Amino acid sequence: MAVRFPAQLASFAVLGANTGVGKTAISAGLAAAAARAQAGWLYLKPVQTGFPRDSDARCVARAGQCKEVEHGPHAAELWKAHLHRSGQCPQQTEVGGKSWNETWSREEMGAPNRPPRRCGVLYAWEMPASPDLACQKEGRNVSDNRLVSRIARELRNFASSFSEESIKKAMAVVEGAGGPASPGPSGTLQCDLFRPFRLPVVLVGDPRLGGISSTISAYETLLLRGYDVDAIVMMGGELGNERAIQKHVDAKTKVWRIAQSLQGQEPGPNVTEMDEQMTHWIEATAGTFDKLRLGLMGRAADRFADLDSMAKRARNVFWWPFTQHKSVGLGTTVIDGRCGEQLMLYKDVTSSGMGRTEFQSAFDGVASWWTQGVSAAQSTTLVRNIAQAAGRYGHVIFPEAVHAPALELSERLLGGVGRNWATRVFFSDDGSTAVEVGLKMALRKYAVDANLLDRDGEAKPLNLHVIGLQNSYHGDTLGAMQCSPPSVFNGKMQTPWYQAQGFFFGAPTCSHLQRAVESDVE
């Protein structure tokens, strides 16, 4: 699915290694830290179950001094039903009852002189269960594309409220439901559902017994999907899980511990019951969350600086294939990632009015030169199998050896595309060398069949040619070049040793014009 969202807005996904580990408390602590720093912040809860009794957004709003929790269509429907049952009117409630605004002014997000603060729930169900189960029971289905598009729109709208300078202090948090492998409304795992954004992750670890395993499992699940895990945060716990986890994750991923836990961090509709506990917890953890926020913002700034400089640095060190380097100019494409058949590009969009840079998805129409064409779901399967094979074998020698993946693939090829004509499989490393391997086999086979070998098995002097097509191209190695007609790819400036070893004919054509069929075969 195609998405675009602001790049310079420091946006993070908050995901948990398990349920009940304190994702919302961590989001609330970050919102409070942003408020203390007089920085704008956005909190999005794309999917909420158990609503309105459980409202993660309500907790974050209280912590970050945001006056209102805004509701998407689903949440607004449930909230209004709650107000009706309780005999309240929307104007009488502290959190308000408006539907999610498509556009808004700075004043709607707080005092005119205060940076924007926004807190909202997009889609909600009353049943306190997994989103896919709640969706099945209550209806109001939400497609993956609709959910992703809505998140992207809210990120763009929020970023548009800032100047190029003030946005550098702002933060956006998108909080998931459950763990990375918990299903979303459609049943798609959340690590796959949010993958088009590839937001840096704040992983909330599990401090309980067994939490080391669940946290590392969640961490590795995210890495296999291509995410960067900027921080792992543990709330409470006296088992020292954070020390054990730090030994098994990348050194760039710092494991944090919030010593004070917040029990029952999901207040009900009567938010006043949480005031005293929330206030105490926010004050007690302020120093740690201020450092955590600064650490995350530093990682984001480093990331953007790296992306900003990549095009220039690449032009200084790369020698690209099939490229006239004098004409490259500033048109270097910066690719931040890939999701299925979509490339995620980092682009300067100064003229768009949406900010200076954006992440924009773009369909890979040439399949990255005919080597990639799998869907997002197939990509997950492919990566999992590659990782399993790498973990099992690493790199092993192949001549006169056998291992299961090569044997299974060979047998499938011979029983499929090679059925009735191929009897063996030869593995090569790329298309051009594969052409040369095929040529060597064909020339050797011809020499054997024509009895052109001497007593030592060497062929007598031969002058063999191939039959090919005009304008053909088979690869960039010298032998493959010899099997193509003269072209810009094998001219004197490209391949001084080139000598065509073939007879090349125009491709046969057939046309149908005014009921007449014409063919042209040279």
PDB file of C-alpha atoms in Angstrom, residues 148-396:
ATOM      1  CA  VAL A 148      -2.399   2.823   7.512  1.00  0.00           C
ATOM      2  CA  SER A 149      -3.753   5.683   5.385  1.00  0.00           C
ATOM      3  CA  ARG A 150      -5.413   7.267   8.429  1.00  0.00           C
ATOM      4  CA  ILE A 151      -2.223   7.113  10.505  1.00  0.00           C
ATOM      5  CA  ALA A 152      -0.238   8.696   7.678  1.00  0.00           C
ATOM      6  CA  ARG A 153      -2.812  11.467   7.305  1.00  0.00           C
ATOM      7  CA  GLU A 154      -2.725  12.323  11.008  1.00  0.00           C
ATOM      8  CA  LEU A 155       1.082  12.458  11.011  1.00  0.00           C
ATOM      9  CA  ARG A 156       1.013  14.825   8.010  1.00  0.00           C
ATOM     10  CA  ASN A 157      -1.643  17.043   9.559  1.00  0.00           C
ATOM     11  CA  PHE A 158       0.186  17.301  12.865  1.00  0.00           C
ATOM     12  CA  ALA A 159       3.528  18.096  11.190  1.00  0.00           C
ATOM     13  CA  SER A 160       1.920  20.869   9.149  1.00  0.00           C
ATOM     14  CA  SER A 161       1.376  22.865  12.362  1.00  0.00           C
ATOM     15  CA  PHE A 162       5.105  23.425  12.856  1.00  0.00           C
ATOM     16  CA  SER A 163       7.780  25.534  11.283  1.00  0.00           C
ATOM     17  CA  GLU A 164      10.860  23.837   9.899  1.00  0.00           C
ATOM     18  CA  GLU A 165      12.740  24.763  13.061  1.00  0.00           C
ATOM     19  CA  SER A 166      10.085  24.083  15.731  1.00  0.00           C
ATOM     20  CA  ILE A 167       9.300  20.606  14.406  1.00  0.00           C
ATOM     21  CA  LYS A 168      12.772  19.486  15.472  1.00  0.00           C
ATOM     22  CA  LYS A 169      11.564  19.374  19.093  1.00  0.00           C
ATOM     23  CA  ALA A 170       8.214  17.700  18.387  1.00  0.00           C
ATOM     24  CA  MET A 171       7.523  13.995  18.902  1.00  0.00           C
ATOM     25  CA  ALA A 172       4.841  11.620  17.659  1.00  0.00           C
ATOM     26  CA  VAL A 173       4.033   8.277  19.293  1.00  0.00           C
ATOM     27  CA  VAL A 174       1.950   5.545  17.646  1.00  0.00           C
ATOM     28  CA  GLU A 175       1.069   2.930  20.259  1.00  0.00           C
ATOM     29  CA  GLY A 176       0.162  -0.605  19.273  1.00  0.00           C
ATOM     30  CA  ALA A 177      -2.144  -3.058  21.018  1.00  0.00           C
ATOM     31  CA  GLY A 178      -0.459  -6.065  22.609  1.00  0.00           C
ATOM     32  CA  GLY A 179       2.851  -7.355  21.257  1.00  0.00           C
ATOM     33  CA  PRO A 180       4.479  -7.050  17.823  1.00  0.00           C
ATOM     34  CA  ALA A 181       2.950 -10.353  16.736  1.00  0.00           C
ATOM     35  CA  SER A 182      -0.523  -9.559  18.101  1.00  0.00           C
ATOM     36  CA  PRO A 183      -3.160  -9.336  15.344  1.00  0.00           C
ATOM     37  CA  GLY A 184      -4.762  -6.098  14.239  1.00  0.00           C
ATOM     38  CA  PRO A 185      -8.441  -5.733  13.265  1.00  0.00           C
ATOM     39  CA  SER A 186      -8.030  -7.668  10.004  1.00  0.00           C
ATOM     40  CA  GLY A 187      -5.882 -10.379  11.582  1.00  0.00           C
ATOM     41  CA  THR A 188      -2.638  -9.012  10.129  1.00  0.00           C
ATOM     42  CA  LEU A 189       0.121  -9.032  12.735  1.00  0.00           C
ATOM     43  CA  GLN A 190       0.855  -5.544  14.008  1.00  0.00           C
ATOM     44  CA  CYS A 191       4.544  -5.790  13.111  1.00  0.00           C
ATOM     45  CA  ASP A 192       3.376  -6.313   9.508  1.00  0.00           C
ATOM     46  CA  LEU A 193       0.464  -3.874   9.708  1.00  0.00           C
ATOM     47  CA  PHE A 194       2.702  -0.948  10.735  1.00  0.00           C
ATOM     48  CA  ARG A 195       5.594  -2.044   8.505  1.00  0.00           C
ATOM     49  CA  PRO A 196       4.887   0.463   5.665  1.00  0.00           C
ATOM     50  CA  PHE A 197       6.014   3.224   8.065  1.00  0.00           C
ATOM     51  CA  ARG A 198       9.026   1.400   9.522  1.00  0.00           C
ATOM     52  CA  LEU A 199       8.919   3.778  12.472  1.00  0.00           C
ATOM     53  CA  PRO A 200      11.753   3.387  14.990  1.00  0.00           C
ATOM     54  CA  VAL A 201      10.447   1.271  17.848  1.00  0.00           C
ATOM     55  CA  VAL A 202      10.396   1.853  21.581  1.00  0.00           C
ATOM     56  CA  LEU A 203       9.955  -1.717  22.772  1.00  0.00           C
ATOM     57  CA  VAL A 204       8.455  -2.020  26.241  1.00  0.00           C
ATOM     58  CA  GLY A 205      10.043  -5.112  27.764  1.00  0.00           C
ATOM     59  CA  ASP A 206       8.608  -7.549  30.251  1.00  0.00           C
ATOM     60  CA  PRO A 207      10.211  -7.274  33.731  1.00  0.00           C
ATOM     61  CA  ARG A 208       8.484 -10.400  35.036  1.00  0.00           C
ATOM     62  CA  LEU A 209       9.707 -13.978  35.286  1.00  0.00           C
ATOM     63  CA  GLY A 210       9.994 -15.235  31.711  1.00  0.00           C
ATOM     64  CA  GLY A 211      10.243 -11.674  30.448  1.00  0.00           C
ATOM     65  CA  ILE A 212      13.796 -12.039  29.155  1.00  0.00           C
ATOM     66  CA  SER A 213      12.651 -14.594  26.602  1.00  0.00           C
ATOM     67  CA  SER A 214       9.511 -12.720  25.532  1.00  0.00           C
ATOM     68  CA  THR A 215      11.394  -9.422  25.216  1.00  0.00           C
ATOM     69  CA  ILE A 216      14.242 -10.845  23.128  1.00  0.00           C
ATOM     70  CA  SER A 217      11.719 -12.732  20.975  1.00  0.00           C
ATOM     71  CA  ALA A 218       9.803  -9.506  20.317  1.00  0.00           C
ATOM     72  CA  TYR A 219      13.065  -7.679  19.592  1.00  0.00           C
ATOM     73  CA  GLU A 220      14.191 -10.273  17.036  1.00  0.00           C
ATOM     74  CA  THR A 221      10.724 -10.370  15.449  1.00  0.00           C
ATOM     75  CA  LEU A 222      10.999  -6.627  14.833  1.00  0.00           C
ATOM     76  CA  LEU A 223      14.536  -6.885  13.434  1.00  0.00           C
ATOM     77  CA  LEU A 224      13.428  -9.565  10.965  1.00  0.00           C
ATOM     78  CA  ARG A 225      10.749  -7.137   9.728  1.00  0.00           C
ATOM     79  CA  GLY A 226      13.391  -4.460   9.142  1.00  0.00           C
ATOM     80  CA  TYR A 227      12.591  -2.203  12.097  1.00  0.00           C
ATOM     81  CA  ASP A 228      15.155  -0.232  14.086  1.00  0.00           C
ATOM     82  CA  VAL A 229      14.634  -0.727  17.826  1.00  0.00           C
ATOM     83  CA  ASP A 230      15.844   2.563  19.300  1.00  0.00           C
ATOM     84  CA  ALA A 231      15.211   1.659  22.929  1.00  0.00           C
ATOM     85  CA  ILE A 232      13.946  -1.115  25.176  1.00  0.00           C
ATOM     86  CA  VAL A 233      12.209   0.135  28.313  1.00  0.00           C
ATOM     87  CA  MET A 234      11.419  -1.986  31.367  1.00  0.00           C
ATOM     88  CA  MET A 235       8.936  -0.658  33.930  1.00  0.00           C
ATOM     89  CA  GLY A 236       9.443  -1.892  37.466  1.00  0.00           C
ATOM     90  CA  GLY A 237      10.651  -5.385  38.242  1.00  0.00           C
ATOM     91  CA  GLU A 238      13.353  -6.508  40.621  1.00  0.00           C
ATOM     92  CA  LEU A 239      14.750  -9.493  38.671  1.00  0.00           C
ATOM     93  CA  GLY A 240      17.381  -7.598  36.706  1.00  0.00           C
ATOM     94  CA  ASN A 241      15.871  -8.511  33.329  1.00  0.00           C
ATOM     95  CA  GLU A 242      17.205  -5.299  31.816  1.00  0.00           C
ATOM     96  CA  ARG A 243      20.820  -6.309  32.486  1.00  0.00           C
ATOM     97  CA  ALA A 244      20.372  -9.743  30.940  1.00  0.00           C
ATOM     98  CA  ILE A 245      18.590  -8.315  27.882  1.00  0.00           C
ATOM     99  CA  GLN A 246      21.257  -5.658  27.259  1.00  0.00           C
ATOM    100  CA  LYS A 247      23.838  -8.453  26.767  1.00  0.00           C
ATOM    101  CA  HIS A 248      21.852  -9.939  23.887  1.00  0.00           C
ATOM    102  CA  VAL A 249      20.810  -6.891  21.857  1.00  0.00           C
ATOM    103  CA  ASP A 250      22.745  -4.521  19.633  1.00  0.00           C
ATOM    104  CA  ALA A 251      24.897  -2.038  21.519  1.00  0.00           C
ATOM    105  CA  LYS A 252      23.044   0.836  19.812  1.00  0.00           C
ATOM    106  CA  THR A 253      19.816  -0.280  21.496  1.00  0.00           C
ATOM    107  CA  LYS A 254      19.938   0.937  25.090  1.00  0.00           C
ATOM    108  CA  VAL A 255      17.848  -0.903  27.665  1.00  0.00           C
ATOM    109  CA  TRP A 256      16.226   1.482  30.150  1.00  0.00           C
ATOM    110  CA  ARG A 257      14.604   0.681  33.498  1.00  0.00           C
ATOM    111  CA  ILE A 258      11.861   2.792  35.033  1.00  0.00           C
ATOM    112  CA  ALA A 259      12.183   1.911  38.694  1.00  0.00           C
ATOM    113  CA  GLN A 260       8.677   2.997  39.708  1.00  0.00           C
ATOM    114  CA  SER A 261       5.828   1.100  38.094  1.00  0.00           C
ATOM    115  CA  LEU A 262       2.376   2.588  37.563  1.00  0.00           C
ATOM    116  CA  GLN A 263      -0.330   0.145  38.548  1.00  0.00           C
ATOM    117  CA  GLY A 264      -3.621   0.327  36.712  1.00  0.00           C
ATOM    118  CA  GLN A 265      -2.340   2.841  34.201  1.00  0.00           C
ATOM    119  CA  GLU A 266      -5.551   2.627  32.134  1.00  0.00           C
ATOM    120  CA  PRO A 267      -8.164   4.777  33.914  1.00  0.00           C
ATOM    121  CA  GLY A 268     -11.861   4.404  33.266  1.00  0.00           C
ATOM    122  CA  PRO A 269     -14.190   7.150  32.076  1.00  0.00           C
ATOM    123  CA  ASN A 270     -13.945   8.807  35.520  1.00  0.00           C
ATOM    124  CA  VAL A 271     -10.399  10.085  35.028  1.00  0.00           C
ATOM    125  CA  THR A 272     -10.241  11.847  38.389  1.00  0.00           C
ATOM    126  CA  GLU A 273      -9.604   8.514  40.129  1.00  0.00           C
ATOM    127  CA  MET A 274      -6.160   8.462  38.541  1.00  0.00           C
ATOM    128  CA  ASP A 275      -5.113  12.022  39.253  1.00  0.00           C
ATOM    129  CA  GLU A 276      -3.184  11.530  42.477  1.00  0.00           C
ATOM    130  CA  GLN A 277      -1.452   8.299  41.451  1.00  0.00           C
ATOM    131  CA  MET A 278      -0.614   9.597  37.983  1.00  0.00           C
ATOM    132  CA  THR A 279       0.716  12.894  39.308  1.00  0.00           C
ATOM    133  CA  HIS A 280       2.955  11.145  41.815  1.00  0.00           C
ATOM    134  CA  TRP A 281       4.296   8.710  39.243  1.00  0.00           C
ATOM    135  CA  ILE A 282       4.987  11.438  36.660  1.00  0.00           C
ATOM    136  CA  GLU A 283       6.933  13.442  39.235  1.00  0.00           C
ATOM    137  CA  ALA A 284       8.902  10.418  40.469  1.00  0.00           C
ATOM    138  CA  THR A 285       9.963   9.311  36.974  1.00  0.00           C
ATOM    139  CA  ALA A 286      10.502  12.746  35.413  1.00  0.00           C
ATOM    140  CA  GLY A 287      14.288  12.587  35.361  1.00  0.00           C
ATOM    141  CA  THR A 288      14.415   9.186  33.661  1.00  0.00           C
ATOM    142  CA  PHE A 289      11.816  10.088  31.051  1.00  0.00           C
ATOM    143  CA  ASP A 290      13.523  13.391  30.277  1.00  0.00           C
ATOM    144  CA  LYS A 291      16.718  11.452  29.531  1.00  0.00           C
ATOM    145  CA  LEU A 292      14.815   8.843  27.523  1.00  0.00           C
ATOM    146  CA  ARG A 293      13.114  11.504  25.419  1.00  0.00           C
ATOM    147  CA  LEU A 294      16.424  13.268  24.749  1.00  0.00           C
ATOM    148  CA  GLY A 295      18.014   9.953  23.801  1.00  0.00           C
ATOM    149  CA  LEU A 296      15.219   9.161  21.344  1.00  0.00           C
ATOM    150  CA  MET A 297      15.258  12.653  19.858  1.00  0.00           C
ATOM    151  CA  GLY A 298      19.031  12.370  19.452  1.00  0.00           C
ATOM    152  CA  ARG A 299      18.639   9.089  17.570  1.00  0.00           C
ATOM    153  CA  ALA A 300      16.015  10.724  15.334  1.00  0.00           C
ATOM    154  CA  ALA A 301      18.245  13.747  14.629  1.00  0.00           C
ATOM    155  CA  ASP A 302      21.147  11.460  13.735  1.00  0.00           C
ATOM    156  CA  ARG A 303      18.908   9.463  11.430  1.00  0.00           C
ATOM    157  CA  PHE A 304      17.653  12.539   9.585  1.00  0.00           C
ATOM    158  CA  ALA A 305      21.173  13.967   9.280  1.00  0.00           C
ATOM    159  CA  ASP A 306      22.355  10.685   7.827  1.00  0.00           C
ATOM    160  CA  LEU A 307      19.490  10.582   5.331  1.00  0.00           C
ATOM    161  CA  ASP A 308      20.073  14.230   4.365  1.00  0.00           C
ATOM    162  CA  SER A 309      23.737  13.546   3.578  1.00  0.00           C
ATOM    163  CA  MET A 310      23.399  10.173   1.864  1.00  0.00           C
ATOM    164  CA  ALA A 311      22.890  11.448  -1.682  1.00  0.00           C
ATOM    165  CA  LYS A 312      25.986  13.661  -1.598  1.00  0.00           C
ATOM    166  CA  ARG A 313      28.114  11.011   0.097  1.00  0.00           C
ATOM    167  CA  ALA A 314      26.983   8.414  -2.430  1.00  0.00           C
ATOM    168  CA  ARG A 315      27.991  10.606  -5.361  1.00  0.00           C
ATOM    169  CA  ASN A 316      31.465  10.838  -3.831  1.00  0.00           C
ATOM    170  CA  VAL A 317      32.035   7.101  -3.372  1.00  0.00           C
ATOM    171  CA  PHE A 318      29.759   5.107  -5.722  1.00  0.00           C
ATOM    172  CA  TRP A 319      30.470   4.058  -9.289  1.00  0.00           C
ATOM    173  CA  TRP A 320      26.937   3.124 -10.353  1.00  0.00           C
ATOM    174  CA  PRO A 321      26.317   0.637 -13.173  1.00  0.00           C
ATOM    175  CA  PHE A 322      24.822   1.911 -16.445  1.00  0.00           C
ATOM    176  CA  THR A 323      25.043   5.532 -15.308  1.00  0.00           C
ATOM    177  CA  GLN A 324      26.432   8.687 -16.906  1.00  0.00           C
ATOM    178  CA  HIS A 325      27.815  10.158 -13.705  1.00  0.00           C
ATOM    179  CA  LYS A 326      28.113  13.704 -15.015  1.00  0.00           C
ATOM    180  CA  SER A 327      24.354  13.779 -15.454  1.00  0.00           C
ATOM    181  CA  VAL A 328      23.452  12.474 -11.986  1.00  0.00           C
ATOM    182  CA  GLY A 329      23.352  15.925 -10.371  1.00  0.00           C
ATOM    183  CA  LEU A 330      21.047  16.100  -7.377  1.00  0.00           C
ATOM    184  CA  GLY A 331      18.684  13.409  -8.641  1.00  0.00           C
ATOM    185  CA  THR A 332      20.026  10.620  -6.451  1.00  0.00           C
ATOM    186  CA  THR A 333      17.209   8.478  -5.053  1.00  0.00           C
ATOM    187  CA  VAL A 334      17.544   7.858  -1.315  1.00  0.00           C
ATOM    188  CA  ILE A 335      15.898   4.547  -0.354  1.00  0.00           C
ATOM    189  CA  ASP A 336      15.153   4.075   3.338  1.00  0.00           C
ATOM    190  CA  GLY A 337      13.537   0.659   3.026  1.00  0.00           C
ATOM    191  CA  ARG A 338      11.130  -1.566   1.193  1.00  0.00           C
ATOM    192  CA  CYS A 339       7.770  -3.125   2.039  1.00  0.00           C
ATOM    193  CA  GLY A 340       6.560  -5.704  -0.445  1.00  0.00           C
ATOM    194  CA  GLU A 341       6.601  -4.106  -3.890  1.00  0.00           C
ATOM    195  CA  GLN A 342       6.847  -0.571  -2.507  1.00  0.00           C
ATOM    196  CA  LEU A 343      10.152   1.258  -2.014  1.00  0.00           C
ATOM    197  CA  MET A 344      10.218   3.820   0.781  1.00  0.00           C
ATOM    198  CA  LEU A 345      11.959   6.945  -0.513  1.00  0.00           C
ATOM    199  CA  TYR A 346      13.323   9.881   1.460  1.00  0.00           C
ATOM    200  CA  LYS A 347      12.458  12.949  -0.606  1.00  0.00           C
ATOM    201  CA  ASP A 348      12.829  16.704  -0.467  1.00  0.00           C
ATOM    202  CA  VAL A 349       9.342  18.160  -0.856  1.00  0.00           C
ATOM    203  CA  THR A 350       9.985  21.786   0.004  1.00  0.00           C
ATOM    204  CA  SER A 351       7.501  22.996  -2.594  1.00  0.00           C
ATOM    205  CA  SER A 352       4.676  20.778  -1.301  1.00  0.00           C
ATOM    206  CA  GLY A 353       3.977  22.924   1.744  1.00  0.00           C
ATOM    207  CA  MET A 354       4.051  19.819   3.957  1.00  0.00           C
ATOM    208  CA  GLY A 355       7.561  20.335   5.291  1.00  0.00           C
ATOM    209  CA  ARG A 356      11.030  19.941   3.934  1.00  0.00           C
ATOM    210  CA  THR A 357      11.293  16.155   3.651  1.00  0.00           C
ATOM    211  CA  GLU A 358       8.907  13.226   3.487  1.00  0.00           C
ATOM    212  CA  PHE A 359       8.975   9.474   3.387  1.00  0.00           C
ATOM    213  CA  GLN A 360       7.097   8.438   0.262  1.00  0.00           C
ATOM    214  CA  SER A 361       6.381   4.941  -0.983  1.00  0.00           C
ATOM    215  CA  ALA A 362       6.904   4.252  -4.684  1.00  0.00           C
ATOM    216  CA  PHE A 363       5.963   1.146  -6.639  1.00  0.00           C
ATOM    217  CA  ASP A 364       9.062  -0.728  -7.820  1.00  0.00           C
ATOM    218  CA  GLY A 365       7.948  -0.953 -11.442  1.00  0.00           C
ATOM    219  CA  VAL A 366      11.167  -2.575 -12.700  1.00  0.00           C
ATOM    220  CA  ALA A 367      11.353  -4.995  -9.732  1.00  0.00           C
ATOM    221  CA  SER A 368      14.800  -3.541  -8.930  1.00  0.00           C
ATOM    222  CA  TRP A 369      16.086  -4.760 -12.276  1.00  0.00           C
ATOM    223  CA  TRP A 370      14.013  -7.927 -12.373  1.00  0.00           C
ATOM    224  CA  THR A 371      15.263  -9.389  -9.107  1.00  0.00           C
ATOM    225  CA  GLN A 372      12.437  -8.566  -6.694  1.00  0.00           C
ATOM    226  CA  GLY A 373       8.719  -8.899  -7.095  1.00  0.00           C
ATOM    227  CA  VAL A 374       7.178 -10.453  -4.007  1.00  0.00           C
ATOM    228  CA  SER A 375       4.347  -9.063  -1.921  1.00  0.00           C
ATOM    229  CA  ALA A 376       4.702  -7.859   1.652  1.00  0.00           C
ATOM    230  CA  ALA A 377       3.335 -11.173   2.960  1.00  0.00           C
ATOM    231  CA  GLN A 378       5.707 -13.160   0.746  1.00  0.00           C
ATOM    232  CA  SER A 379       8.605 -10.933   1.847  1.00  0.00           C
ATOM    233  CA  THR A 380       8.002 -11.979   5.452  1.00  0.00           C
ATOM    234  CA  THR A 381       8.128 -15.651   4.477  1.00  0.00           C
ATOM    235  CA  LEU A 382      11.219 -15.094   2.348  1.00  0.00           C
ATOM    236  CA  VAL A 383      13.097 -13.256   5.112  1.00  0.00           C
ATOM    237  CA  ARG A 384      12.145 -15.901   7.673  1.00  0.00           C
ATOM    238  CA  ASN A 385      13.441 -18.718   5.471  1.00  0.00           C
ATOM    239  CA  ILE A 386      16.653 -16.841   4.620  1.00  0.00           C
ATOM    240  CA  ALA A 387      17.287 -16.138   8.299  1.00  0.00           C
ATOM    241  CA  GLN A 388      16.655 -19.775   9.199  1.00  0.00           C
ATOM    242  CA  ALA A 389      19.026 -20.994   6.487  1.00  0.00           C
ATOM    243  CA  ALA A 390      21.691 -18.466   7.518  1.00  0.00           C
ATOM    244  CA  GLY A 391      21.354 -19.511  11.140  1.00  0.00           C
ATOM    245  CA  ARG A 392      21.612 -23.177  10.205  1.00  0.00           C
ATOM    246  CA  TYR A 393      24.372 -23.062   7.613  1.00  0.00           C
ATOM    247  CA  GLY A 394      26.006 -19.643   7.436  1.00  0.00           C
ATOM    248  CA  HIS A 395      28.251 -20.264   4.409  1.00  0.00           C
ATOM    249  CA  VAL A 396      29.282 -23.806   3.481  1.00  0.00           C
TER     250      VAL A 396
END
